[in-house]
Coordinates of C-alpha atoms and ligand atoms in Angstrom, one line a residue:
X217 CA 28.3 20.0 2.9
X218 CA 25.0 18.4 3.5
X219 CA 23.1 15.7 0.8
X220 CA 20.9 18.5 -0.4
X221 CA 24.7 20.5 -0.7
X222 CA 23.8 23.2 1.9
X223 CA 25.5 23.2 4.7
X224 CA 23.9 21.1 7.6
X225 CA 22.8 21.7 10.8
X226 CA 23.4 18.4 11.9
X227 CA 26.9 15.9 11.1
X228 CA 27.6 12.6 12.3
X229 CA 30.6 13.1 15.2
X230 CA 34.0 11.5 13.8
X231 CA 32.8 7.1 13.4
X232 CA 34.5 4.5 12.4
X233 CA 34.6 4.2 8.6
X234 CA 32.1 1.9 7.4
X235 CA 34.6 -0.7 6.5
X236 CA 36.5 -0.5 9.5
X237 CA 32.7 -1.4 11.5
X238 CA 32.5 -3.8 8.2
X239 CA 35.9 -5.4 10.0
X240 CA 35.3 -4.5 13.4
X241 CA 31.9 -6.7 13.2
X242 CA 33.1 -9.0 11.1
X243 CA 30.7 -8.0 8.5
X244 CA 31.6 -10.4 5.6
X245 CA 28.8 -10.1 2.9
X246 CA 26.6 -13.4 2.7
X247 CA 26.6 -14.0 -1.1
X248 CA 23.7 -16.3 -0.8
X249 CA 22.0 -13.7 0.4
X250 CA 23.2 -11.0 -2.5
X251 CA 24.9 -8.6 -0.1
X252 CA 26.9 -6.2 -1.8
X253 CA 28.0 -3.4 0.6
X254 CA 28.5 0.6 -0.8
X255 CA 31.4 2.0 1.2
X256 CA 32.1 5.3 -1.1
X257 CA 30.4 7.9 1.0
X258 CA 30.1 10.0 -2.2
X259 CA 28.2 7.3 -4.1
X260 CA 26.0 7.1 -1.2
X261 CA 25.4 11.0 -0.4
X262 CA 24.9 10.7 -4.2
X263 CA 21.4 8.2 -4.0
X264 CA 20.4 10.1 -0.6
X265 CA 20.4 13.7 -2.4
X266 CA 18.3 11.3 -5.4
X267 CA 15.3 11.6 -2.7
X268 CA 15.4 15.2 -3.0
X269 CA 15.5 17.5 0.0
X270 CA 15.4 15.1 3.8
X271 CA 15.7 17.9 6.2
X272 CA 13.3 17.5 8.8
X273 CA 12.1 14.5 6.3
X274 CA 11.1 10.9 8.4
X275 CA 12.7 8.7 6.3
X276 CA 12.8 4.2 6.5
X277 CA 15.8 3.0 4.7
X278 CA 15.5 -0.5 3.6
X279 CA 18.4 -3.1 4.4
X280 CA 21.0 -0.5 5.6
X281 CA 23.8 -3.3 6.0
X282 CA 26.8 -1.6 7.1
X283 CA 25.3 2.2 7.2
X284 CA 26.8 3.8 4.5
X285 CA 23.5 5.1 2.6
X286 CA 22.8 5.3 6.5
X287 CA 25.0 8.0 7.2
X288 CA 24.0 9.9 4.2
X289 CA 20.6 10.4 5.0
X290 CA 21.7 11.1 8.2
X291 CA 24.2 13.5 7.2
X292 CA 21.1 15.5 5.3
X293 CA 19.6 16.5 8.6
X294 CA 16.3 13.9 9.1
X295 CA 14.2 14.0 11.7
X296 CA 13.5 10.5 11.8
X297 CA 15.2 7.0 10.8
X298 CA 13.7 3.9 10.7
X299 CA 15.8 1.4 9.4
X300 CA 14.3 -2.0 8.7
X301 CA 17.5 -4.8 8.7
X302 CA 16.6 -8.4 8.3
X303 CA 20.4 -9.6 8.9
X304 CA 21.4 -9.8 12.3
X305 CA 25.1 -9.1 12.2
X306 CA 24.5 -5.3 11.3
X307 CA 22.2 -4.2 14.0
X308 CA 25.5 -3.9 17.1
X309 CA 27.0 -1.4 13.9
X310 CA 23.5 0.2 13.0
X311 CA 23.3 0.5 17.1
X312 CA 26.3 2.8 17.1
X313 CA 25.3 4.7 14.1
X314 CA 21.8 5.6 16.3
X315 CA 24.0 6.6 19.2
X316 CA 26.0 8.9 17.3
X317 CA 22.8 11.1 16.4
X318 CA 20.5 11.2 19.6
X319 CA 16.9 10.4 19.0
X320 CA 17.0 10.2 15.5
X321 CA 17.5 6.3 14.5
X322 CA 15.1 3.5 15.0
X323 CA 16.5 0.0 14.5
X324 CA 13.8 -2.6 13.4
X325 CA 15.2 -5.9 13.0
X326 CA 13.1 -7.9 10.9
X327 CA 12.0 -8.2 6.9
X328 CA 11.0 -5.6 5.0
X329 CA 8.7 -8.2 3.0
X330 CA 6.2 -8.4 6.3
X331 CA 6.8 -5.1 8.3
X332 CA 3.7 -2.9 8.3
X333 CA 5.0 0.6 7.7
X334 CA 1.6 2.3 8.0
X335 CA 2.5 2.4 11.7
X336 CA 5.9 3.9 11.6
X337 CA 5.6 7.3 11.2
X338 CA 3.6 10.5 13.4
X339 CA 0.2 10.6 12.1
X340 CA 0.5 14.3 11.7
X341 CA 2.9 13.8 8.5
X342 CA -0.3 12.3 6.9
X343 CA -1.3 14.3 3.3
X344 CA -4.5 14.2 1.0
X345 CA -3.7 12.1 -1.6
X346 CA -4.0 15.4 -4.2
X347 CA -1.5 17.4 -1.8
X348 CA 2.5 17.7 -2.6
X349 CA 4.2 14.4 -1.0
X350 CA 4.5 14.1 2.9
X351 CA 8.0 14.4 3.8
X352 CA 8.0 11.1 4.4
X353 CA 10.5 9.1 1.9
X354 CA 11.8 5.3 1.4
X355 CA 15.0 4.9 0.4
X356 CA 17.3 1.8 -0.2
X357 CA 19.7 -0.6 -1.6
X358 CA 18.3 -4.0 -1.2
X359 CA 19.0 -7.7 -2.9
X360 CA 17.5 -7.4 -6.6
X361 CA 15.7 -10.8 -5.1
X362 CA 14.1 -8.8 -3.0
X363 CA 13.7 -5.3 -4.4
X364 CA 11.9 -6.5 -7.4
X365 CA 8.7 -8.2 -5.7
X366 CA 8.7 -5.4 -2.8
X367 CA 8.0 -2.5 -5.7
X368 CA 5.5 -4.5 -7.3
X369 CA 3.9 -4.6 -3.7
X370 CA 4.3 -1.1 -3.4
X371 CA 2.9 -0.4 -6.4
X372 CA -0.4 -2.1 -5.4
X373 CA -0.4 -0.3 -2.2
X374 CA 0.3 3.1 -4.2
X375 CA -3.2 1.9 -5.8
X376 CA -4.7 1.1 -2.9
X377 CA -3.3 4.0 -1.2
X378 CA -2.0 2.0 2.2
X379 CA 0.9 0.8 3.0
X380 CA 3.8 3.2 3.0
X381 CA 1.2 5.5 1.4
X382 CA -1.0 6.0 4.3
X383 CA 0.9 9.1 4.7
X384 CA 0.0 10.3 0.9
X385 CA 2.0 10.1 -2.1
X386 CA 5.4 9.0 -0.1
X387 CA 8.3 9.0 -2.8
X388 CA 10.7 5.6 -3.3
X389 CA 14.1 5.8 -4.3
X390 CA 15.7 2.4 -5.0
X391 CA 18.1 0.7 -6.1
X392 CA 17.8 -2.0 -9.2
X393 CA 19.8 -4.5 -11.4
X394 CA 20.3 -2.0 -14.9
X395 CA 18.5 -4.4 -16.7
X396 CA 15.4 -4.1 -14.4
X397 CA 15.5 0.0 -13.8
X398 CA 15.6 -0.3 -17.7
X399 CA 12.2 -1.9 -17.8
X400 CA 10.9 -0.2 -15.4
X401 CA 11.3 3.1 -17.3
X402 CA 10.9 1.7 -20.6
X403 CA 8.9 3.9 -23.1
X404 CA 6.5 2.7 -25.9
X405 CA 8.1 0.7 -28.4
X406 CA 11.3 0.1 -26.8
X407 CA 12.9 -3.2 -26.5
X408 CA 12.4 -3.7 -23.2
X409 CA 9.2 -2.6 -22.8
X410 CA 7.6 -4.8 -20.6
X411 CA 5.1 -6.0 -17.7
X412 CA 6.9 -3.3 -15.2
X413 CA 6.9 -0.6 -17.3
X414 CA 3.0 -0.3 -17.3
X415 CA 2.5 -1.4 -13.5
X416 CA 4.8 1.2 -12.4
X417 CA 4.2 4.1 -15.1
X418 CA 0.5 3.7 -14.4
X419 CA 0.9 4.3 -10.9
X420 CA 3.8 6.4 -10.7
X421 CA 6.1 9.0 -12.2
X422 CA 9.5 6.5 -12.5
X423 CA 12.9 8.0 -13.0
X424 CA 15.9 6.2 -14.2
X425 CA 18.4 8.9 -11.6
X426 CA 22.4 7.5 -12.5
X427 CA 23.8 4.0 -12.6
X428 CA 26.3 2.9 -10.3
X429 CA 29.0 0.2 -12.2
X430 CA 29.1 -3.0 -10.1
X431 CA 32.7 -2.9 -9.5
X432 CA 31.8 0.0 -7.0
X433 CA 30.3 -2.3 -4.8
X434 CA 31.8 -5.2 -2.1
X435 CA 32.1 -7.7 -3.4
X436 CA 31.5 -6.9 -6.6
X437 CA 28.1 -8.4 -8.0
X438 CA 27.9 -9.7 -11.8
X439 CA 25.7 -6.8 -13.0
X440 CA 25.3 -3.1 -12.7
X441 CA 22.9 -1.4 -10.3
X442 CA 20.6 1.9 -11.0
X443 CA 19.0 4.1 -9.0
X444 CA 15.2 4.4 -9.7
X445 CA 13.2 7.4 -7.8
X446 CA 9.2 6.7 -7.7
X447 CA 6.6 9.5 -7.2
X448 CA 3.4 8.1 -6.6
X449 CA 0.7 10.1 -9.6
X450 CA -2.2 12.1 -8.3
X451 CA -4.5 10.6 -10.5
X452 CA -3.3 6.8 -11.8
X453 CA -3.4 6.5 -15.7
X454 CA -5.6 3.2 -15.4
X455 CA -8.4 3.6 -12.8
X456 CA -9.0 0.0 -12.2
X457 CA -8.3 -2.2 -9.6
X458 CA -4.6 -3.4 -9.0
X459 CA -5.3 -6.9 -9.6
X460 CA -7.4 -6.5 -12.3
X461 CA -4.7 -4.3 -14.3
X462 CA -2.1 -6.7 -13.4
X463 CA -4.1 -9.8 -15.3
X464 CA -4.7 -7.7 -18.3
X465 CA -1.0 -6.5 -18.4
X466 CA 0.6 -10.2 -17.8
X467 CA -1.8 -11.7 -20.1
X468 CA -1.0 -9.3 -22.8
X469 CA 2.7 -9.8 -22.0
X470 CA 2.4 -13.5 -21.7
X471 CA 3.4 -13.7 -25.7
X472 CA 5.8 -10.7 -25.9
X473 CA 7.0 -11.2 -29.6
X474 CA 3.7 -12.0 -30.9
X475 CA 0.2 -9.9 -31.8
X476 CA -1.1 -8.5 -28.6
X477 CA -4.5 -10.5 -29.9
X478 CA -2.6 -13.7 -28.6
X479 CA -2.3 -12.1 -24.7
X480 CA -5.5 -10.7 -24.9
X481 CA -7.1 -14.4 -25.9
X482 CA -5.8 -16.6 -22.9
X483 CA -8.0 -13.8 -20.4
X484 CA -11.1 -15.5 -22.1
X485 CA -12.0 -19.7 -21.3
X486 CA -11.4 -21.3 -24.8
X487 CA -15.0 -22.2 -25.6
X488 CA -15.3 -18.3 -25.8
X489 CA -12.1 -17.3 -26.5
X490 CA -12.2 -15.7 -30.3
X491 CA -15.3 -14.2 -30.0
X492 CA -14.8 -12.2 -26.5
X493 CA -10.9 -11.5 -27.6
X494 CA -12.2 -10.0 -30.8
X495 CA -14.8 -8.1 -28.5
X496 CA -12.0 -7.1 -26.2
X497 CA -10.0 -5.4 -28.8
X498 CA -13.0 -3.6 -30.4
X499 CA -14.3 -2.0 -27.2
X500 CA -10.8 -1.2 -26.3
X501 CA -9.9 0.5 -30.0
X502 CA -7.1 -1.6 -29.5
X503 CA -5.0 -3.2 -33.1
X504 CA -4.8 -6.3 -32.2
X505 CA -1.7 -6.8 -34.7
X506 CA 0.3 -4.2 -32.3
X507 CA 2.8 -6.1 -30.3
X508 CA 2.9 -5.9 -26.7
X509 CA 5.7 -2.9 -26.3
X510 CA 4.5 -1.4 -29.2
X511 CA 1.3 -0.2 -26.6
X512 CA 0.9 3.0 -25.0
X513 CA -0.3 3.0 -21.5
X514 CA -3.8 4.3 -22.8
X515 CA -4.0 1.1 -24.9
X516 CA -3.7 -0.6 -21.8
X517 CA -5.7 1.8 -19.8
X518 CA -8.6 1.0 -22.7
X519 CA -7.8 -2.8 -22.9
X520 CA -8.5 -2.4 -18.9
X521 CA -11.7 -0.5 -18.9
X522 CA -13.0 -3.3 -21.7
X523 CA -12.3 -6.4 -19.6
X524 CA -14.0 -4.5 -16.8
X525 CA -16.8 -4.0 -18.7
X526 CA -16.5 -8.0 -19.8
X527 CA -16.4 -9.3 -16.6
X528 CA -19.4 -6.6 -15.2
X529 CA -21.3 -8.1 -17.8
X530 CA -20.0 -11.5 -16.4
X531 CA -19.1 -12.3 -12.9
X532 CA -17.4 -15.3 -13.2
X533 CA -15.0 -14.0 -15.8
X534 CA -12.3 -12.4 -13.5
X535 CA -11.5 -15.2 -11.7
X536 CA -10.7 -17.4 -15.1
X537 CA -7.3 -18.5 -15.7
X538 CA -5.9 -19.8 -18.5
X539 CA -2.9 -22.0 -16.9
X540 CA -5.9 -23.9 -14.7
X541 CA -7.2 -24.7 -17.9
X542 CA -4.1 -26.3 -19.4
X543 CA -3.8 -28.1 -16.1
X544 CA -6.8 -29.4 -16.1
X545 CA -7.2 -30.3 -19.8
X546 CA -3.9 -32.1 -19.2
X547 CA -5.1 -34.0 -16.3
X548 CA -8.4 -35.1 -18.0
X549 CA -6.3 -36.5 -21.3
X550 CA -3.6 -38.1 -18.7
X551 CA -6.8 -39.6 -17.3
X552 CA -8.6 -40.4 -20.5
X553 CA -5.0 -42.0 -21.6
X554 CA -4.6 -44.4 -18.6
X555 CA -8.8 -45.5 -18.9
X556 CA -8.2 -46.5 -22.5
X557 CA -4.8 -48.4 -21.4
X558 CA -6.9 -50.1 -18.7
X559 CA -9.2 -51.0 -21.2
X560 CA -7.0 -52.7 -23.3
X561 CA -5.4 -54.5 -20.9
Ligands
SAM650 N1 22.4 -0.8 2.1 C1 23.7 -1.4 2.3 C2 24.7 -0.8 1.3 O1 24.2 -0.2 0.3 O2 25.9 -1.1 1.5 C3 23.6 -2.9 2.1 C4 23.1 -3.4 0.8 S1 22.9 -5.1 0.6 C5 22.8 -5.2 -1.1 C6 21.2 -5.5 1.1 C7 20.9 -5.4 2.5 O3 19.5 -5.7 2.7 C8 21.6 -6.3 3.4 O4 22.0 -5.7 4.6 C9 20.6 -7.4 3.8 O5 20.8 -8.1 5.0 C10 19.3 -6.6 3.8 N2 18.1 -7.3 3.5 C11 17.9 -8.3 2.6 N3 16.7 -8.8 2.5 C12 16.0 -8.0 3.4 C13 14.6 -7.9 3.8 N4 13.7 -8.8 3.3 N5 14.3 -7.0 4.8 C14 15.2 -6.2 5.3 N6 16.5 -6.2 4.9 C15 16.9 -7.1 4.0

């Protein structure tokens, strides 16, 4: 049976299994580098069918290790494969993976953190932004080191609509620590609620798919991993720029367990701090004795829309920050401090 659980068109010819190329390559997982391998082919066929239908689909699969998420897209009938591997050791394995289906794989070896995927694919496969996604698809299983700061660059280039989503609305299915896929599907009011959950629910429809215990991986890691599948929104919930969302949601964050008043503050330079807060939270409708989970994304997208307004009215305003402040206030007492012990001296 194929991914999609149709029968395919196209199966790998009989391969090694992938711990015998694990052995065979002498594979061992580098745990400073977080490598924990899948080698249950039903676990894996399971997070390929999580991208929904790949026949004919051009797919890049991020950090493919050994190939056993590999073989399952593969197994679903793709057109293309683009597999982006940082580690060295796997590319002879990946190699024979890409001779086993003709024309089908290409082996990148570098960092998925610097490799420009708006070059990758056919231009042909590009969408309007308002169309039904390309069938163009990301999928992977990368170090939680890693995955976290990629999606949070994917997210911006979901805004910015470049990137991996040159092509249109291309869809993301990934793999997290629990605690993180938690967060980044967290609802209003829940405990864990945070920063994530309004960068990537703004953007994107996120889905929490299954979780995967970590004693199904090799080596086992500490925690348990989830699958999270990301479609890009037709129309964001905040139309603001990137940046300027992500200021507004970390400062509001900043103070999780207190007022969201107390975030909202440290975007304004102290001199003008009550005032402009105060004015913050009355264009934007906003309590300011909510806490920060306790608001909706349309308290954000309003909190966002305000500050725009705010820093319209006053171009200096966006490029304030509050921990420059501190520094500097700390710096001119440190120097104030050694003057007077001068002085004395
Ligand atoms: N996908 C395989 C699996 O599920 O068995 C391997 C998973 S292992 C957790 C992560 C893989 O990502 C490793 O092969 C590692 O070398 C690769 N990797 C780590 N950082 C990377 C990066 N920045 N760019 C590309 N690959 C990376």
């Amino acid at each position: 049976m194929a991914a999609s659980g149709k029968v395919a068109a196209f199966r790998l010819p009989p391969l090694p299994t992938v711990k015998e190329i694990i052995k065979l390559f002498n594979l061992r997982a580098q745990k400073q580098l977080s490598q924990n391998f899948l080698l249950d082919l039903r676990l894996t066929d399971k997070i390929a069918r999580q991208a929904g239908k790949l026949k004919d689909a051009h797919v890049c699969e991020v950090g493919p290790g050994p190939g056993g998420i590999t073989r399952s897209i593969l197994n679903a009938d793709v057109a293309q494969l683009l597999l982006v591997e940082k580690d060295t050791r796997f590319i002879p394995g990946l190699q024979m993976l890409s001779e086993a289906a003709p024309g089908k794989v290409h082996i990148v070896h570098g960092d998925i953190l610097t490799y420009k995927m708006e070059r990758a694919f056919p231009k042909h496969l590009q969408k309007k932004w308002e169309d039904d996604p390309p069938n163009v698809h990301i999928i992977g299983n990368l170090p939680f080191s890693v995955s976290t700061p990629l999606i949070i660059r994917w997210l911006e280039n979901v805004s910015n609509r470049d990137g991996p989503f040159v092509y249109g609305r291309t869809q993301m299915t990934l793999t997290f620590q629990k605690e993180v896929a938690e967060r980044l599907t967290a609802t209003t009011g829940s405990k864990q609620r945070s920063r994530l959950s309004i960068m990537a629910q703004y953007l994107c429809t996120v889905q929490n798919r299954f979780t995967i215990p970590g004693r199904a991986f090799v080596p086992k890691p500490e925690v348990d991993v989830s699958v999270v599948h990301f479609t890009p929104l037709v129309q964001p919930k905040i139309q603001q720029p990137f940046k300027l969302v992500e200021k507004v949601v970390k400062s509001v964050f900043q103070f999780r367990r207190k007022y969201c008043w107390r975030g909202v503050e440290i975007l304004f330079p102290e001199a003008e701090r009550l005032e402009k807060s105060e004015q913050m939270l009355m264009l934007a409708d906003v309590d300011p004795t909510l806490r920060p989970a306790q608001l909706s994304i349309l308290h954000f997208k309003n909190l966002c829309n305000a500050y725009r307004k705010m820093c319209d009215e006053d171009t200096s305003l966006f490029s304030y920050n509050y921990r420059e402040e501190l520094k500097q206030k700390k710096r001119t007492r440190k120097k104030g401090h050694l003057e007077q012990s001068a002085r004395e001296d």
